[in-house]
GROMACS .gro file of N, CA and C in nm:
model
  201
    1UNK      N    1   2.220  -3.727  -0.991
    1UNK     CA    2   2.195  -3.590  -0.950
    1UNK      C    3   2.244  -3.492  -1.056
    2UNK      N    4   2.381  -3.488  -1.144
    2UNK     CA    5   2.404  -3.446  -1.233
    2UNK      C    6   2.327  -3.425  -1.357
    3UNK      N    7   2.205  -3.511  -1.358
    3UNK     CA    8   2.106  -3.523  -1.472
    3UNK      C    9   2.036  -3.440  -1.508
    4UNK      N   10   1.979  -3.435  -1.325
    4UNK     CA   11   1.895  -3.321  -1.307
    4UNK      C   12   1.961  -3.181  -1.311
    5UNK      N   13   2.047  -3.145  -1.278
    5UNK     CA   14   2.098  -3.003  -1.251
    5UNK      C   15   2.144  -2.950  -1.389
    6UNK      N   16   2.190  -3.066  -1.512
    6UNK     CA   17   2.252  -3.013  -1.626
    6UNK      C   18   2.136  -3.043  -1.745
    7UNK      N   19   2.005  -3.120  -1.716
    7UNK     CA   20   1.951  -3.140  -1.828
    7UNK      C   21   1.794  -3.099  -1.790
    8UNK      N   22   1.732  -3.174  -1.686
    8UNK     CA   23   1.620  -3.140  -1.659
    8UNK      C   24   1.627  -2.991  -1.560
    9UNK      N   25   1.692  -2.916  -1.484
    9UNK     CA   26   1.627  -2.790  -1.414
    9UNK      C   27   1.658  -2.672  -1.515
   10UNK      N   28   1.743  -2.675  -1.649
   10UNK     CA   29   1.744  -2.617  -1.740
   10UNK      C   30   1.627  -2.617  -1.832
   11UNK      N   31   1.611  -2.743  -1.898
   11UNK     CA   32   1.478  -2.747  -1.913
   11UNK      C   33   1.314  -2.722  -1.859
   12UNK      N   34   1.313  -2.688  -1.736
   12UNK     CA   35   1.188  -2.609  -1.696
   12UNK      C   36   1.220  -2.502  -1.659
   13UNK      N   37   1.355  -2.475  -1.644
   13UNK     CA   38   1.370  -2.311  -1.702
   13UNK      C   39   1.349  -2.241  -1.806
   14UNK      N   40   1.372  -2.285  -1.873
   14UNK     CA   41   1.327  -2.267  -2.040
   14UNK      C   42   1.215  -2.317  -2.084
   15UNK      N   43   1.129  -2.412  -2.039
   15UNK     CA   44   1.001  -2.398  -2.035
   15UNK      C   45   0.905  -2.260  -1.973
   16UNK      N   46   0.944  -2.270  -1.854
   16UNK     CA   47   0.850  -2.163  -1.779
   16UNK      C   48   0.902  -2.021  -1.829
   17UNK      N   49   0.999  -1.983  -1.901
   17UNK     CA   50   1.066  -1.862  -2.016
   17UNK      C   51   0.947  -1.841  -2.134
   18UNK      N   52   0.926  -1.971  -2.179
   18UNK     CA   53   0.866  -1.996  -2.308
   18UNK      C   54   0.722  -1.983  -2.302
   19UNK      N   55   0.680  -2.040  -2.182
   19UNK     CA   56   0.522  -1.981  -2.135
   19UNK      C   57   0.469  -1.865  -2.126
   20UNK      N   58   0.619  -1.786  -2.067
   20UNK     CA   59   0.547  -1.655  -2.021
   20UNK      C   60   0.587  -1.572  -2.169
   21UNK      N   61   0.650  -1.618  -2.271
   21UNK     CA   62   0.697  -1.550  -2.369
   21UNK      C   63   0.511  -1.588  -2.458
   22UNK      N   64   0.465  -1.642  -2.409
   22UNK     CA   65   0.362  -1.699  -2.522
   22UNK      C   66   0.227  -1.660  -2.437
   23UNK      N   67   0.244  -1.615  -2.306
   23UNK     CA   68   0.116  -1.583  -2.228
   23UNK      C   69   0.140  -1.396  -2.296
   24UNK      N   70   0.267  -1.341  -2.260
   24UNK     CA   71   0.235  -1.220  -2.295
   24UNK      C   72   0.241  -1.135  -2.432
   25UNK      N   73   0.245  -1.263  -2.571
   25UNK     CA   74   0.315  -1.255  -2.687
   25UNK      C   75   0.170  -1.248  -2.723
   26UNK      N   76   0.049  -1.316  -2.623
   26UNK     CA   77  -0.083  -1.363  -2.681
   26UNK      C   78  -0.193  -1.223  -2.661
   27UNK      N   79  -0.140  -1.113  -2.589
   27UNK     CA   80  -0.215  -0.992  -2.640
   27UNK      C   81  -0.236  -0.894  -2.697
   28UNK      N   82  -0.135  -0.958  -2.809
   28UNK     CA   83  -0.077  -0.937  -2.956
   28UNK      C   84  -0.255  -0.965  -2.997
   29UNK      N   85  -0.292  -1.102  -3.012
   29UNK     CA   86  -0.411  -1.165  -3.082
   29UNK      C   87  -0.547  -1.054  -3.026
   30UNK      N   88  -0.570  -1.049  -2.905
   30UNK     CA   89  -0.681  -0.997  -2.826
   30UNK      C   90  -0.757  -0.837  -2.910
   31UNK      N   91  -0.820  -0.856  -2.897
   31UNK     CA   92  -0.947  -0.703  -2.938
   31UNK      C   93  -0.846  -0.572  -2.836
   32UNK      N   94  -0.844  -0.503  -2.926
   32UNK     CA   95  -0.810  -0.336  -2.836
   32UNK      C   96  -0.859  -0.387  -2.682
   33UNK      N   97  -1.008  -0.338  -2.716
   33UNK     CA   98  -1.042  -0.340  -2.544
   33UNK      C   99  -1.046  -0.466  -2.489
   34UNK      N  100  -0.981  -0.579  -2.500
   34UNK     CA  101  -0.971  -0.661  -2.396
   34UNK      C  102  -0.785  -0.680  -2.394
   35UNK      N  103  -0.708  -0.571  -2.445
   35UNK     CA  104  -0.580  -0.596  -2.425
   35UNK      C  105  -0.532  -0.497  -2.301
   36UNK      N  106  -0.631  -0.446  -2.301
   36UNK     CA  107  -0.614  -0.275  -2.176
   36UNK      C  108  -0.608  -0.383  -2.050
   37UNK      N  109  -0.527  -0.281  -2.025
   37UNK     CA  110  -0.495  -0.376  -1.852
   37UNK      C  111  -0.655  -0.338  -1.780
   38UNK      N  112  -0.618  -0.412  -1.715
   38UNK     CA  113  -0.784  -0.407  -1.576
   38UNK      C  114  -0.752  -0.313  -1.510
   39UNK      N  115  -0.907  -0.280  -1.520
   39UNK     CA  116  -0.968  -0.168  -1.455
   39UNK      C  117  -0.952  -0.180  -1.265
   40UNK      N  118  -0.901  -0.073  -1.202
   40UNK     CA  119  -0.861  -0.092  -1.093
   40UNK      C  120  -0.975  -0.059  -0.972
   41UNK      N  121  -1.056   0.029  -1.053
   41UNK     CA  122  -1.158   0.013  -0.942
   41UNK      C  123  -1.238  -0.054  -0.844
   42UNK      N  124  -1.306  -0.010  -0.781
   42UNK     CA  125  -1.398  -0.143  -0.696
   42UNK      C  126  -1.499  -0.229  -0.779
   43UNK      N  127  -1.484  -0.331  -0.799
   43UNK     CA  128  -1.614  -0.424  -0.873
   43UNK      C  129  -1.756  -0.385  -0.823
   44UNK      N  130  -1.746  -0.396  -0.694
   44UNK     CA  131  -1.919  -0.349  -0.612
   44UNK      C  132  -1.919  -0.215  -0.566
   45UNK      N  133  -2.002  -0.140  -0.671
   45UNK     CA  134  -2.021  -0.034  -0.596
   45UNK      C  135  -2.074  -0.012  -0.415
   46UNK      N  136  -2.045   0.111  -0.389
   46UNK     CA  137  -2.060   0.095  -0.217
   46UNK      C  138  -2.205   0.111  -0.200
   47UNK      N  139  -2.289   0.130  -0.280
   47UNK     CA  140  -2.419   0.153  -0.205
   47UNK      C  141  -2.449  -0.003  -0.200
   48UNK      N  142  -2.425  -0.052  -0.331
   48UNK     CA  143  -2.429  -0.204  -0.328
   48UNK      C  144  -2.367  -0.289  -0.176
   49UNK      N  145  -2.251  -0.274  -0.174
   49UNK     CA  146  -2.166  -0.336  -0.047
   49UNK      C  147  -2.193  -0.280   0.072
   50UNK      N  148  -2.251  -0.187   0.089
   50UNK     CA  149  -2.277  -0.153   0.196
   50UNK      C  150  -2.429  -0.228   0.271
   51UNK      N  151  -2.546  -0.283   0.154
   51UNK     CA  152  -2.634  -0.305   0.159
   51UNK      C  153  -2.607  -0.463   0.207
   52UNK      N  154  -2.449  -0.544   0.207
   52UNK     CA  155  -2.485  -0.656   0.270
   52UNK      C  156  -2.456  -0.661   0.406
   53UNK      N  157  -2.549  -0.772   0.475
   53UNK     CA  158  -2.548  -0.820   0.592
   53UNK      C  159  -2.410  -0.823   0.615
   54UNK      N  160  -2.391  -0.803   0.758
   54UNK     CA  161  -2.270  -0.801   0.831
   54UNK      C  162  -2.246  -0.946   0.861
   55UNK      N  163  -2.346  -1.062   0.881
   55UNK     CA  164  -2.300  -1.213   0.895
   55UNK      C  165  -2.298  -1.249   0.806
   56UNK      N  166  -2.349  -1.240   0.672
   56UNK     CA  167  -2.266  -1.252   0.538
   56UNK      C  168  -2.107  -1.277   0.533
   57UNK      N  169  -2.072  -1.139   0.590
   57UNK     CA  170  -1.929  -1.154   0.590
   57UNK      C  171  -1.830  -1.204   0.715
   58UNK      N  172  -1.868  -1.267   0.787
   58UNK     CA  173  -1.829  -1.382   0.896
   58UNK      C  174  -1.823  -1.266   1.029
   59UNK      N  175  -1.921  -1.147   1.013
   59UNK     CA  176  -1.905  -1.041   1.127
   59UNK      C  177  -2.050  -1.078   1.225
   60UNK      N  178  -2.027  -1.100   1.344
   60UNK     CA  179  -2.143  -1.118   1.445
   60UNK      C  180  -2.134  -0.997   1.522
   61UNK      N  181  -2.213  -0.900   1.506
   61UNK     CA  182  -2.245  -0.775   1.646
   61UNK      C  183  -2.330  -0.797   1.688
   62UNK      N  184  -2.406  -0.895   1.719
   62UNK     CA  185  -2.505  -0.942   1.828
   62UNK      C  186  -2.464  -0.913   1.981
   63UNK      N  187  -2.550  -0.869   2.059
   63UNK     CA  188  -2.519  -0.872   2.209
   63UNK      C  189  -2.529  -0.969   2.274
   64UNK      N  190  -2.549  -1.078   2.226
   64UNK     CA  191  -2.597  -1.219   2.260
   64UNK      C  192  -2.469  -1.359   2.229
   65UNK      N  193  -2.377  -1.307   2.290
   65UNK     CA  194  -2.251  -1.381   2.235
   65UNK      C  195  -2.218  -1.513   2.302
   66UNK      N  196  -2.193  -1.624   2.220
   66UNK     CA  197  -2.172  -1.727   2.317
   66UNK      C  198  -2.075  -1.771   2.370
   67UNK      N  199  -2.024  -1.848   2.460
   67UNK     CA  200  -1.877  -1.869   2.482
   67UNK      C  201  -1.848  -1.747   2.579
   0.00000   0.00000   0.00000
C-alpha cells in the first residue's frame, strides 16, 4: 500500500499536471482564429429550431395518449 501512495498516486499526479500543461501550452501552436475561445452563441438559429418537429425531440402533444 505504501507503493502506491509514495510512488504511483504521485506519479499520475504529475502526469495529469503535465497534460494539462501541454493541452493548454498547445494554443501557443494554433492560427489566431482558432485560439479565440468559442463562440457562445446558439449553434441553430431559432427560425431553424423552431422549424423541428416536436417528436423529434421526445415531445408527444397528441390527444390520443396511451396508457
Amino acid at each position: 500500500m505504501t507503493i502506491i501512495r509514495q510512488y504511483i498516486a504521485p506519479f499520475i499526479a504529475l502526469l495529469v499536471f503535465l497534460l494539462a500543461l501541454v493541452a493548454v501550452s498547445a494554443r501557443i501552436f494554433l492560427p489566431a482564429d482558432m485560439a479565440a475561445p468559442a463562440p457562445i452563441e446558439e449553434a441553430i438559429p431559432q427560425k431553424q429550431a423552431a422549424a423541428v418537429h416536436p417528436v423529434f425531440l421526445g415531445l408527444n402533444y397528441s390527444q390520443n395518449r396511451v396508457g
